PDB file of C-alpha atoms in Angstrom:
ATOM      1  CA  UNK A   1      -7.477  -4.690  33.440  1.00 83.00           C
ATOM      2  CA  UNK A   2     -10.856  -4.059  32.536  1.00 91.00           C
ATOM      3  CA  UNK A   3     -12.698  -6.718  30.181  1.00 97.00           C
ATOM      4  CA  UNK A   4     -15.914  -4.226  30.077  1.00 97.00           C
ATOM      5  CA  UNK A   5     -15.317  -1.123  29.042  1.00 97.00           C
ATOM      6  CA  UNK A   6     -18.592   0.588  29.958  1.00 96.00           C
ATOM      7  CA  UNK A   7     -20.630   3.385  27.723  1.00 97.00           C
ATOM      8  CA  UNK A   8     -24.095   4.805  27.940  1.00 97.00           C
ATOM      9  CA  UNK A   9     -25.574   3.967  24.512  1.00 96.00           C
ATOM     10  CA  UNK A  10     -23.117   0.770  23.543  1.00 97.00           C
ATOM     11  CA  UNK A  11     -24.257  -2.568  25.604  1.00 97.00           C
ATOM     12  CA  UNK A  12     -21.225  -4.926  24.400  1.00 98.00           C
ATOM     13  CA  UNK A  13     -17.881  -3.600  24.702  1.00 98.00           C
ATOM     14  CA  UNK A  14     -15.294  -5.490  24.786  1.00 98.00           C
ATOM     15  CA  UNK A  15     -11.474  -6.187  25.295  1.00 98.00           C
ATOM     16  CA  UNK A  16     -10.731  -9.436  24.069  1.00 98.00           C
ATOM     17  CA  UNK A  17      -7.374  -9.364  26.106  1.00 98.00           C
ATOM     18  CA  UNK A  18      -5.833 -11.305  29.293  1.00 98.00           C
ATOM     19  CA  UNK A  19      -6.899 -14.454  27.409  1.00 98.00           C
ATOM     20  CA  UNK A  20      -4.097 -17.208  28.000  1.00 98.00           C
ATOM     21  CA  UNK A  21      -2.785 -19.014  24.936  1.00 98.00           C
ATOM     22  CA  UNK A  22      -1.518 -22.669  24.825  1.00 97.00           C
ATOM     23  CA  UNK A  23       1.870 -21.302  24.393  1.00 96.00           C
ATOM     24  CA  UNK A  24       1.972 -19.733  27.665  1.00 97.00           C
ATOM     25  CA  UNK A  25       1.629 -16.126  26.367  1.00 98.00           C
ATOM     26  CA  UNK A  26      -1.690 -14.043  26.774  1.00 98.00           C
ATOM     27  CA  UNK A  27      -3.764 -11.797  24.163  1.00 98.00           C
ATOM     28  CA  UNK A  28      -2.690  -8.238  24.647  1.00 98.00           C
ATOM     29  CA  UNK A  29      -4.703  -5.995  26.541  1.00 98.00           C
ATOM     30  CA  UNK A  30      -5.875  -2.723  24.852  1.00 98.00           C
ATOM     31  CA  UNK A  31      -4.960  -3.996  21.228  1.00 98.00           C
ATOM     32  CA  UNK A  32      -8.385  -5.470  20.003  1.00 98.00           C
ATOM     33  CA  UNK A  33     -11.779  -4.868  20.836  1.00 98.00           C
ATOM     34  CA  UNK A  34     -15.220  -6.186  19.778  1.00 98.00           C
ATOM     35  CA  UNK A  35     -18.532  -4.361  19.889  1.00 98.00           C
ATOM     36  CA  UNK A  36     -22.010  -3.573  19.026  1.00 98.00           C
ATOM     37  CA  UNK A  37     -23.063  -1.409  16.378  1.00 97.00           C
ATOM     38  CA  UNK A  38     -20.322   2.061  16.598  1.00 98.00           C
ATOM     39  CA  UNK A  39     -23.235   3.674  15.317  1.00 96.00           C
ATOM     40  CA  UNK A  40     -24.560   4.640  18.227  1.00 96.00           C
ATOM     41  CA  UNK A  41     -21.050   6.885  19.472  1.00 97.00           C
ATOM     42  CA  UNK A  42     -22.194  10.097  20.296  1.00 95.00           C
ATOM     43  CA  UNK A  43     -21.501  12.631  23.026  1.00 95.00           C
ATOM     44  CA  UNK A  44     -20.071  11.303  26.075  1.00 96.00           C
ATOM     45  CA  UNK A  45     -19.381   7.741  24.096  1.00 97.00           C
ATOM     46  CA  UNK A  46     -17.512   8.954  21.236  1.00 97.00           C
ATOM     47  CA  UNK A  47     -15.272  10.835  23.674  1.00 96.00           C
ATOM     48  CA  UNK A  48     -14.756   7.290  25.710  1.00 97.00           C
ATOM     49  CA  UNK A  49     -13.987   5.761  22.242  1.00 98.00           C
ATOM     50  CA  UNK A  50     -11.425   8.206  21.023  1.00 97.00           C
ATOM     51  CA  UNK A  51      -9.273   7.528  23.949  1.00 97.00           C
ATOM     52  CA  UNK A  52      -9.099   3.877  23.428  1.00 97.00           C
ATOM     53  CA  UNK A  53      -6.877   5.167  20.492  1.00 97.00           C
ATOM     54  CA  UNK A  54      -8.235   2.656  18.428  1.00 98.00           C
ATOM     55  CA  UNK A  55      -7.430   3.147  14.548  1.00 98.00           C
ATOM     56  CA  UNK A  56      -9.014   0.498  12.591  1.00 98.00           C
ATOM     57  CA  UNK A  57     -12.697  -0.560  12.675  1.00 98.00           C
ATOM     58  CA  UNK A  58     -14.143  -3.422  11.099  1.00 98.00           C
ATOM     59  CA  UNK A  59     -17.451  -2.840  10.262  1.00 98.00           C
ATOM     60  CA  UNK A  60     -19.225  -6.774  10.136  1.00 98.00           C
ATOM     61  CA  UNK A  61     -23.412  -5.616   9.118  1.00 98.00           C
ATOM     62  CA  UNK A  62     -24.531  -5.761   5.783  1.00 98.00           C
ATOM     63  CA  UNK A  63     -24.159  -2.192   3.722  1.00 98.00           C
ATOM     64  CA  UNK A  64     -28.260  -1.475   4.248  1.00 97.00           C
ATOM     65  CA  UNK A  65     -27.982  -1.876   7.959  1.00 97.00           C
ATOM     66  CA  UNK A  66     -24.735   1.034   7.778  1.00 98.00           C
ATOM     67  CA  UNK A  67     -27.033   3.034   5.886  1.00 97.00           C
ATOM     68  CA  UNK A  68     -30.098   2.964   8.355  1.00 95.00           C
ATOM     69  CA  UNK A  69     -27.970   3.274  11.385  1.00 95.00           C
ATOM     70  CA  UNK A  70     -24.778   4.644  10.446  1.00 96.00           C
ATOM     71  CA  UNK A  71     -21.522   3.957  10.992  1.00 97.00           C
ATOM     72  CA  UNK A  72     -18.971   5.030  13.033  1.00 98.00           C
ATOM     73  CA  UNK A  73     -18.788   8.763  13.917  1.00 96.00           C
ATOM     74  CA  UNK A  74     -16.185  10.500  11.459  1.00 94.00           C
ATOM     75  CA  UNK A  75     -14.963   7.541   9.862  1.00 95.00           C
ATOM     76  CA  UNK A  76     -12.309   8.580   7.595  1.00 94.00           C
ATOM     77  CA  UNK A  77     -10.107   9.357  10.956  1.00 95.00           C
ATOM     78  CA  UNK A  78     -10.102   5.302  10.979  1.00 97.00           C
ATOM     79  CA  UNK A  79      -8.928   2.663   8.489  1.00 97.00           C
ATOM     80  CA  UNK A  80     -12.612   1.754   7.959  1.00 98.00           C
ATOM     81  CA  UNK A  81     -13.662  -1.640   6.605  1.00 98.00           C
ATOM     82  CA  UNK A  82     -16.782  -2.699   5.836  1.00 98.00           C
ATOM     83  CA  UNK A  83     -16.666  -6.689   5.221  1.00 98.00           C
ATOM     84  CA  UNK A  84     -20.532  -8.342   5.406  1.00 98.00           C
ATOM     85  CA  UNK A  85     -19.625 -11.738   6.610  1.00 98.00           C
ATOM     86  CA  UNK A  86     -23.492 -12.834   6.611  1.00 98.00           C
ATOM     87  CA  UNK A  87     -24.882 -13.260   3.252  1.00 98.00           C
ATOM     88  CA  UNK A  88     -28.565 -14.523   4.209  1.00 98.00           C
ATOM     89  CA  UNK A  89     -30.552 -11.988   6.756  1.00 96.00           C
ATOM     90  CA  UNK A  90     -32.820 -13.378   8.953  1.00 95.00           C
ATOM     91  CA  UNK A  91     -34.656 -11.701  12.372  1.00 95.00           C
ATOM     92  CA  UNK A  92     -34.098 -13.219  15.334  1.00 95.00           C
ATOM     93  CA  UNK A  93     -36.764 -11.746  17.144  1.00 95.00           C
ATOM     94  CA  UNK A  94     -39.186 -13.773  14.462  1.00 95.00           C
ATOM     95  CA  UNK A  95     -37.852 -17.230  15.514  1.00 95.00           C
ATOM     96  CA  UNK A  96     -40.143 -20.034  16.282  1.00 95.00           C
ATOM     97  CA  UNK A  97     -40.140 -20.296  19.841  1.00 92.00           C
ATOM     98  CA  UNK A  98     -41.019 -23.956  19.580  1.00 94.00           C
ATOM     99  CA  UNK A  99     -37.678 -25.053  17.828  1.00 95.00           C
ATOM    100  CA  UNK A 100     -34.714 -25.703  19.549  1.00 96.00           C
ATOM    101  CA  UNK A 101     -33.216 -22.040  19.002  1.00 96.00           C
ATOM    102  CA  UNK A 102     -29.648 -22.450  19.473  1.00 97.00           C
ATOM    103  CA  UNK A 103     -29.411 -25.527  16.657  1.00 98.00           C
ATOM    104  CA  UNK A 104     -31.378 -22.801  14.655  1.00 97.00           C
ATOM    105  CA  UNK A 105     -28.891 -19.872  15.422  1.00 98.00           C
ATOM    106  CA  UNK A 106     -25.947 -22.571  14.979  1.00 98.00           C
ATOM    107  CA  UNK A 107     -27.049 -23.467  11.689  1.00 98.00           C
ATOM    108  CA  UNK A 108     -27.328 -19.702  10.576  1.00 98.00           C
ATOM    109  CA  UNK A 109     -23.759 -19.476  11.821  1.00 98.00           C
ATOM    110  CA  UNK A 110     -23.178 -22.390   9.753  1.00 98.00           C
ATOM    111  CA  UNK A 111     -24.367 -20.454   6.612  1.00 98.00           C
ATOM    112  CA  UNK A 112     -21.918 -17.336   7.428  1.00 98.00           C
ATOM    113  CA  UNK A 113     -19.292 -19.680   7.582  1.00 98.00           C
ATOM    114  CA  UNK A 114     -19.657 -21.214   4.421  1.00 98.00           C
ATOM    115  CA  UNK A 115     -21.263 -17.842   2.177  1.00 98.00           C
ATOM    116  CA  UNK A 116     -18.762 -15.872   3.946  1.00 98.00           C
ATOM    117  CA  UNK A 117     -15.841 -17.539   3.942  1.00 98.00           C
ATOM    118  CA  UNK A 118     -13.884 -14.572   1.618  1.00 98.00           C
ATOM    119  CA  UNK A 119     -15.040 -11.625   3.650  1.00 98.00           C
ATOM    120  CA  UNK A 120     -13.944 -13.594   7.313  1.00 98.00           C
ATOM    121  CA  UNK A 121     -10.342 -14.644   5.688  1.00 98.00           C
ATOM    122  CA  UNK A 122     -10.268 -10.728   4.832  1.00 98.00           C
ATOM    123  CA  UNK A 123     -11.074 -10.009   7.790  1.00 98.00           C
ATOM    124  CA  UNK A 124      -8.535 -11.960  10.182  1.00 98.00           C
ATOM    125  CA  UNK A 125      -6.172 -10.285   7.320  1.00 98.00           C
ATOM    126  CA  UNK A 126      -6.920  -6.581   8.201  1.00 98.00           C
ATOM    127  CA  UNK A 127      -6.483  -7.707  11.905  1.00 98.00           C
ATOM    128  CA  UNK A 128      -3.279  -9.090  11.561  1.00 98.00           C
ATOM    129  CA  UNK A 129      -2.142  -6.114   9.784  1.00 96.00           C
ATOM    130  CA  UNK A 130      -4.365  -3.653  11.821  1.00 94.00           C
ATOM    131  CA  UNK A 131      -1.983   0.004  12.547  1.00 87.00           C
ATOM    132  CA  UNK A 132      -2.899   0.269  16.053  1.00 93.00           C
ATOM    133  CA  UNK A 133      -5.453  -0.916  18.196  1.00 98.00           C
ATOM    134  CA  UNK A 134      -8.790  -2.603  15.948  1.00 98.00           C
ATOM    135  CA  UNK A 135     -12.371  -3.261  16.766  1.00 98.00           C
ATOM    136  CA  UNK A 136     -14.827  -5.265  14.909  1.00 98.00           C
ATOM    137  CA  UNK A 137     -19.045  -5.095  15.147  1.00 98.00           C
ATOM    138  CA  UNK A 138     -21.525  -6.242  13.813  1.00 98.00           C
ATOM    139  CA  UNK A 139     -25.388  -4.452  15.514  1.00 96.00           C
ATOM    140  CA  UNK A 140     -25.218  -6.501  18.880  1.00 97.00           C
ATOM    141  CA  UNK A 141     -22.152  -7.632  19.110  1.00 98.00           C
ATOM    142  CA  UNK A 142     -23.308 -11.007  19.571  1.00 98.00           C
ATOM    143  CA  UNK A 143     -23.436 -13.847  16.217  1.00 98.00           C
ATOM    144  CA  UNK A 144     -21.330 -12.146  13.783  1.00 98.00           C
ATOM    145  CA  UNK A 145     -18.699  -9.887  16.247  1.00 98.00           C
ATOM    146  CA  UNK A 146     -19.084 -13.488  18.492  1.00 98.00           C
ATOM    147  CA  UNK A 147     -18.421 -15.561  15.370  1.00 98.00           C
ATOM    148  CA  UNK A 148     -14.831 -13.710  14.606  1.00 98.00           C
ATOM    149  CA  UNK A 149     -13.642 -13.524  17.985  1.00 98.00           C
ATOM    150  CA  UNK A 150     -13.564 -17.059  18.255  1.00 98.00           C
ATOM    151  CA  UNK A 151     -12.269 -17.494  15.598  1.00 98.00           C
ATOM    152  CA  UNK A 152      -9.310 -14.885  16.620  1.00 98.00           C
ATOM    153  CA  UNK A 153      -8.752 -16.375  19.713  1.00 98.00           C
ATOM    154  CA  UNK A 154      -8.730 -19.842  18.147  1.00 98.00           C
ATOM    155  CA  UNK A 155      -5.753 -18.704  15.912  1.00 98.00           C
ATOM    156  CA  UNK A 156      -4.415 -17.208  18.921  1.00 98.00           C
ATOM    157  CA  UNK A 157      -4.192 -20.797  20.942  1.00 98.00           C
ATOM    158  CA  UNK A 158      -6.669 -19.963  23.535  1.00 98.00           C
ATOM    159  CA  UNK A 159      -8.645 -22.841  25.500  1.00 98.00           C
ATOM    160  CA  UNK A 160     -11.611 -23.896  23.954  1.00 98.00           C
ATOM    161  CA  UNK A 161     -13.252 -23.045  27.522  1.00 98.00           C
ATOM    162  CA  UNK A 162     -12.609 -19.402  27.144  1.00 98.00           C
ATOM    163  CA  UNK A 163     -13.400 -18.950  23.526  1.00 98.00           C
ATOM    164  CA  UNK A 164     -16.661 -20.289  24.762  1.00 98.00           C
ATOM    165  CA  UNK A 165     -16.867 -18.193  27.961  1.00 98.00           C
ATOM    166  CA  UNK A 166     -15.969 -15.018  25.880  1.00 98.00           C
ATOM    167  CA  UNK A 167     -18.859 -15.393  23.639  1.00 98.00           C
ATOM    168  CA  UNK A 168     -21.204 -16.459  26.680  1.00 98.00           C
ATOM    169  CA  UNK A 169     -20.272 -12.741  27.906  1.00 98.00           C
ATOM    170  CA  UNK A 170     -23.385 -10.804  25.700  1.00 98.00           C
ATOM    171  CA  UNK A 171     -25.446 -12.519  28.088  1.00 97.00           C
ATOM    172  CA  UNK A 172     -24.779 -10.216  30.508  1.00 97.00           C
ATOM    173  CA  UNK A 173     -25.604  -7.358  27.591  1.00 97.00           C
ATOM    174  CA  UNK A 174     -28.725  -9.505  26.684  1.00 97.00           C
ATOM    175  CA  UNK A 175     -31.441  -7.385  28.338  1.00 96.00           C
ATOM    176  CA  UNK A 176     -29.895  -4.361  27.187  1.00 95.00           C
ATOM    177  CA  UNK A 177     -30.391  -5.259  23.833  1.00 95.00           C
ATOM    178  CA  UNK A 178     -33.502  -6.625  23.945  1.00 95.00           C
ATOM    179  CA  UNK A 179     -35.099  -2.979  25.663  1.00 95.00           C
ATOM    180  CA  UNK A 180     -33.343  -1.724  22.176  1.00 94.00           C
ATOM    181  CA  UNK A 181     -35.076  -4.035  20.293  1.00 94.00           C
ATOM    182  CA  UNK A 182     -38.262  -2.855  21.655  1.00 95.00           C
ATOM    183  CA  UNK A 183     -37.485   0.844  21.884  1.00 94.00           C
ATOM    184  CA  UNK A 184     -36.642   0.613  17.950  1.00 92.00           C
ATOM    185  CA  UNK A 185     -39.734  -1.396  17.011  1.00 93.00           C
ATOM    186  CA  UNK A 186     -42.688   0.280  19.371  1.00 95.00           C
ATOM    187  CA  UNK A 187     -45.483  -1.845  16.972  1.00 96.00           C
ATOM    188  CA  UNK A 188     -43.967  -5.215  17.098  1.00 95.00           C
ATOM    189  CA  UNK A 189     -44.304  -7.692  18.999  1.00 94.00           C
ATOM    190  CA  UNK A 190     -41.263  -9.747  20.127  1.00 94.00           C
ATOM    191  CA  UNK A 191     -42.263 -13.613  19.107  1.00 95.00           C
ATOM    192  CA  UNK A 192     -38.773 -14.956  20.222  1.00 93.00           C
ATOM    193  CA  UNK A 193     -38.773 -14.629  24.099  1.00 92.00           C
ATOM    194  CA  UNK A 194     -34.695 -15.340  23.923  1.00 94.00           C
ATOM    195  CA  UNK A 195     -33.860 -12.473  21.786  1.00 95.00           C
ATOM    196  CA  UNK A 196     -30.279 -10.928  22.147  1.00 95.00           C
ATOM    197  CA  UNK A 197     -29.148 -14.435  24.545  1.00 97.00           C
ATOM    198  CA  UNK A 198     -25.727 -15.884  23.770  1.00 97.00           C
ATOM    199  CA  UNK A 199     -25.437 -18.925  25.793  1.00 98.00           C
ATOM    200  CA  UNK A 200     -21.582 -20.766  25.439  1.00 98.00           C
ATOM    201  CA  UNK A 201     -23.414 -24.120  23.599  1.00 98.00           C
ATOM    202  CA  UNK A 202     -24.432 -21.827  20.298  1.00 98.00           C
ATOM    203  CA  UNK A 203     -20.571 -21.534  19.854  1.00 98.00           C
ATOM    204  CA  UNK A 204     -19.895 -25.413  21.326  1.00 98.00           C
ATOM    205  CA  UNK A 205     -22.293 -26.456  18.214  1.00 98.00           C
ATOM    206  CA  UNK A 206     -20.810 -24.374  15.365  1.00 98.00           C
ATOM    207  CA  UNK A 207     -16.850 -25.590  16.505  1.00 98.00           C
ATOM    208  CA  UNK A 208     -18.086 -29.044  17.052  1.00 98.00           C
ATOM    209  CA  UNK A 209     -20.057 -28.770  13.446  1.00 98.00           C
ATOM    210  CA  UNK A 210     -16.624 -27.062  11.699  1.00 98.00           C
ATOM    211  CA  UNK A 211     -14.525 -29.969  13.502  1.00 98.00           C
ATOM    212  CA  UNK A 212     -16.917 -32.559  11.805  1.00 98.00           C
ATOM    213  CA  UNK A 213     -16.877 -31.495   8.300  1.00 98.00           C
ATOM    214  CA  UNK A 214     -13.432 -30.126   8.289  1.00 98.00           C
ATOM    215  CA  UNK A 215     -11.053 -32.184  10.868  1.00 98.00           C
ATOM    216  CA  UNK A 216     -10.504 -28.852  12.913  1.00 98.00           C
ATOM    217  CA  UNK A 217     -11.279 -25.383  13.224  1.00 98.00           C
ATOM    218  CA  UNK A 218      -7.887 -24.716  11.962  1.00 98.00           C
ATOM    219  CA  UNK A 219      -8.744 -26.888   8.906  1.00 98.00           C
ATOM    220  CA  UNK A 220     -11.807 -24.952   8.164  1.00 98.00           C
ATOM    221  CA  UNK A 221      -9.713 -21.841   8.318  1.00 98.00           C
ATOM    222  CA  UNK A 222      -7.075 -23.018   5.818  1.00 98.00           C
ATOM    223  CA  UNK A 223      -9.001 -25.182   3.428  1.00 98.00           C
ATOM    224  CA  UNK A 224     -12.144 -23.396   3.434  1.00 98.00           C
ATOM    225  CA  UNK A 225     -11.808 -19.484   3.755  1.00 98.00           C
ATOM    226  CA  UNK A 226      -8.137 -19.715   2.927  1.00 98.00           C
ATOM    227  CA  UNK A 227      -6.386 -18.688   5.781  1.00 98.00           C
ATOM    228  CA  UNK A 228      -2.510 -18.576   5.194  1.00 98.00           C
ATOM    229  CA  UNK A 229      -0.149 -19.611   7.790  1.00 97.00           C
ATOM    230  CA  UNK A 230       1.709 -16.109   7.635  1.00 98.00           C
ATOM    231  CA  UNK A 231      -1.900 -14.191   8.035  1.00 98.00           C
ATOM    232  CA  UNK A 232      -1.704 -16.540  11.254  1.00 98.00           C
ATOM    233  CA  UNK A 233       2.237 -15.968  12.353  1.00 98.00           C
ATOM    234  CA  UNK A 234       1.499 -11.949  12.273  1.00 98.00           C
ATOM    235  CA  UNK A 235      -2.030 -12.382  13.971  1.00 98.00           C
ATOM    236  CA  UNK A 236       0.112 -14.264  17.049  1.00 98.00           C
ATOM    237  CA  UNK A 237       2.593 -11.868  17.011  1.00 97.00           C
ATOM    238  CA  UNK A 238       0.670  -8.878  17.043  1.00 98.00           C
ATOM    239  CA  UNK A 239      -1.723  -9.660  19.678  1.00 98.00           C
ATOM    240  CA  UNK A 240       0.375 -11.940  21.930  1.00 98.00           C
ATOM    241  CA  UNK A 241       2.591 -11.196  24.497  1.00 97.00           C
ATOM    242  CA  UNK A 242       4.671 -12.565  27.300  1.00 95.00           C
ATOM    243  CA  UNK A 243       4.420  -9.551  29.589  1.00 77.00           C
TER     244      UNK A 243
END
């Protein structure tokens, strides 16, 4: 199976399947999906999306970046949702490139985790409940789309290595999104020369910080966003298989 799936205008599309979990079944292929911004479907794309037969999109951008880039093509054919996990904007392409930028983007993370803790439990809840195949987004695919998936796959009992190598995958979308950047905002100048990278220790930081304050990333789950062990049962049995 294809992890990839590959369209002209979208940069990071993804199947989240073939992942092994710690119970020896894997994540279903073809079932859930994560992506940049469906905004950008049209033509040749929107055809390529229809036949993934996906019916529920999760829409993860706040409601004023919908409105200046749209959503996804004809959404009322979909059980939309639009949940705004991050509660604090900031622009990435502004960061100090004399910080240390991925304890910066870790402790933005940390913020979504903690301001959004509502909007991600509802979120894993629409998943585990999904009709048909589901695909989340956020614009790049990358903090907030990277931020659920792991926490998906965490539910889901996959290694620790993989949930980090999944998210480590926009790096391979990072140049792509960066010539977007630029194409978008002709009279700026980038001052952040890592914009759009996703390297696996952004993640390592933001599990290692939830394990710290909250025992586990399954603790921060439950006692923080309020996570309920059946929302977890039909999340497993949903997207795992033994096929």
């Amino acid at each position: 199976m294809q992890r990839h799936v590959d369209f002209e205008r979208l940069h990071n599309f993804r199947d989240l399947g073939g992942y092994r979990s710690a119970d020896g079944r894997t994540v279903r292929w073809e079932t859930l999906y994560r992506a940049d911004s469906l905004g950008k479907l049209v033509g040749g794309d929107r055809e390529r999306f229809l036949k993934l037969g996906i019916r529920t999109v999760i829409d993860l951008r706040y409601p004023w970046e919908i409105e200046a880039k749209g959503r996804v093509p004809e959404a009322d054919r979909f059980r939309y949702v639009n949940l705004s996990i991050e509660h604090r904007p900031y622009d990435q392409a502004e960061i100090d490139p004399d910080i240390d930028p991925w304890r910066y983007l870790a402790d933005r993370f940390a913020e979504v985790t903690e301001d959004g803790a509502d909007e991600i439990r509802q979120v894993l809840e629409e998943l585990a409940q999904a009709p048909g195949p589901a695909v989340f987004h956020c614009t790049s695919g990358k903090d907030r789309t990277g931020l659920i998936g792991a926490f998906v796959l965490t539910l889901l009992g996959v290694e620790r290595a993989d949930v980090l190598a999944d998210f480590a995958l926009t790096e391979l979308a990072t140049e792509r999104l960066a010539a977007d950047w630029r194409a978008a905002h002709p009279d700026r100048v980038m001052k952040w020369p890592s914009y759009g990278r996703a390297p696996a220790v952004i993640m390592e930081l933001v599990l290692t910080d939830l394990e710290a304050r909250y025992g586990s990333v399954h603790g921060y789950l439950t006692d923080r966003v309020g996570l309920r062990e059946r929302t977890t049962r039909q999340l497993r049995d949903r997207l795992l298989t033994t096929a």
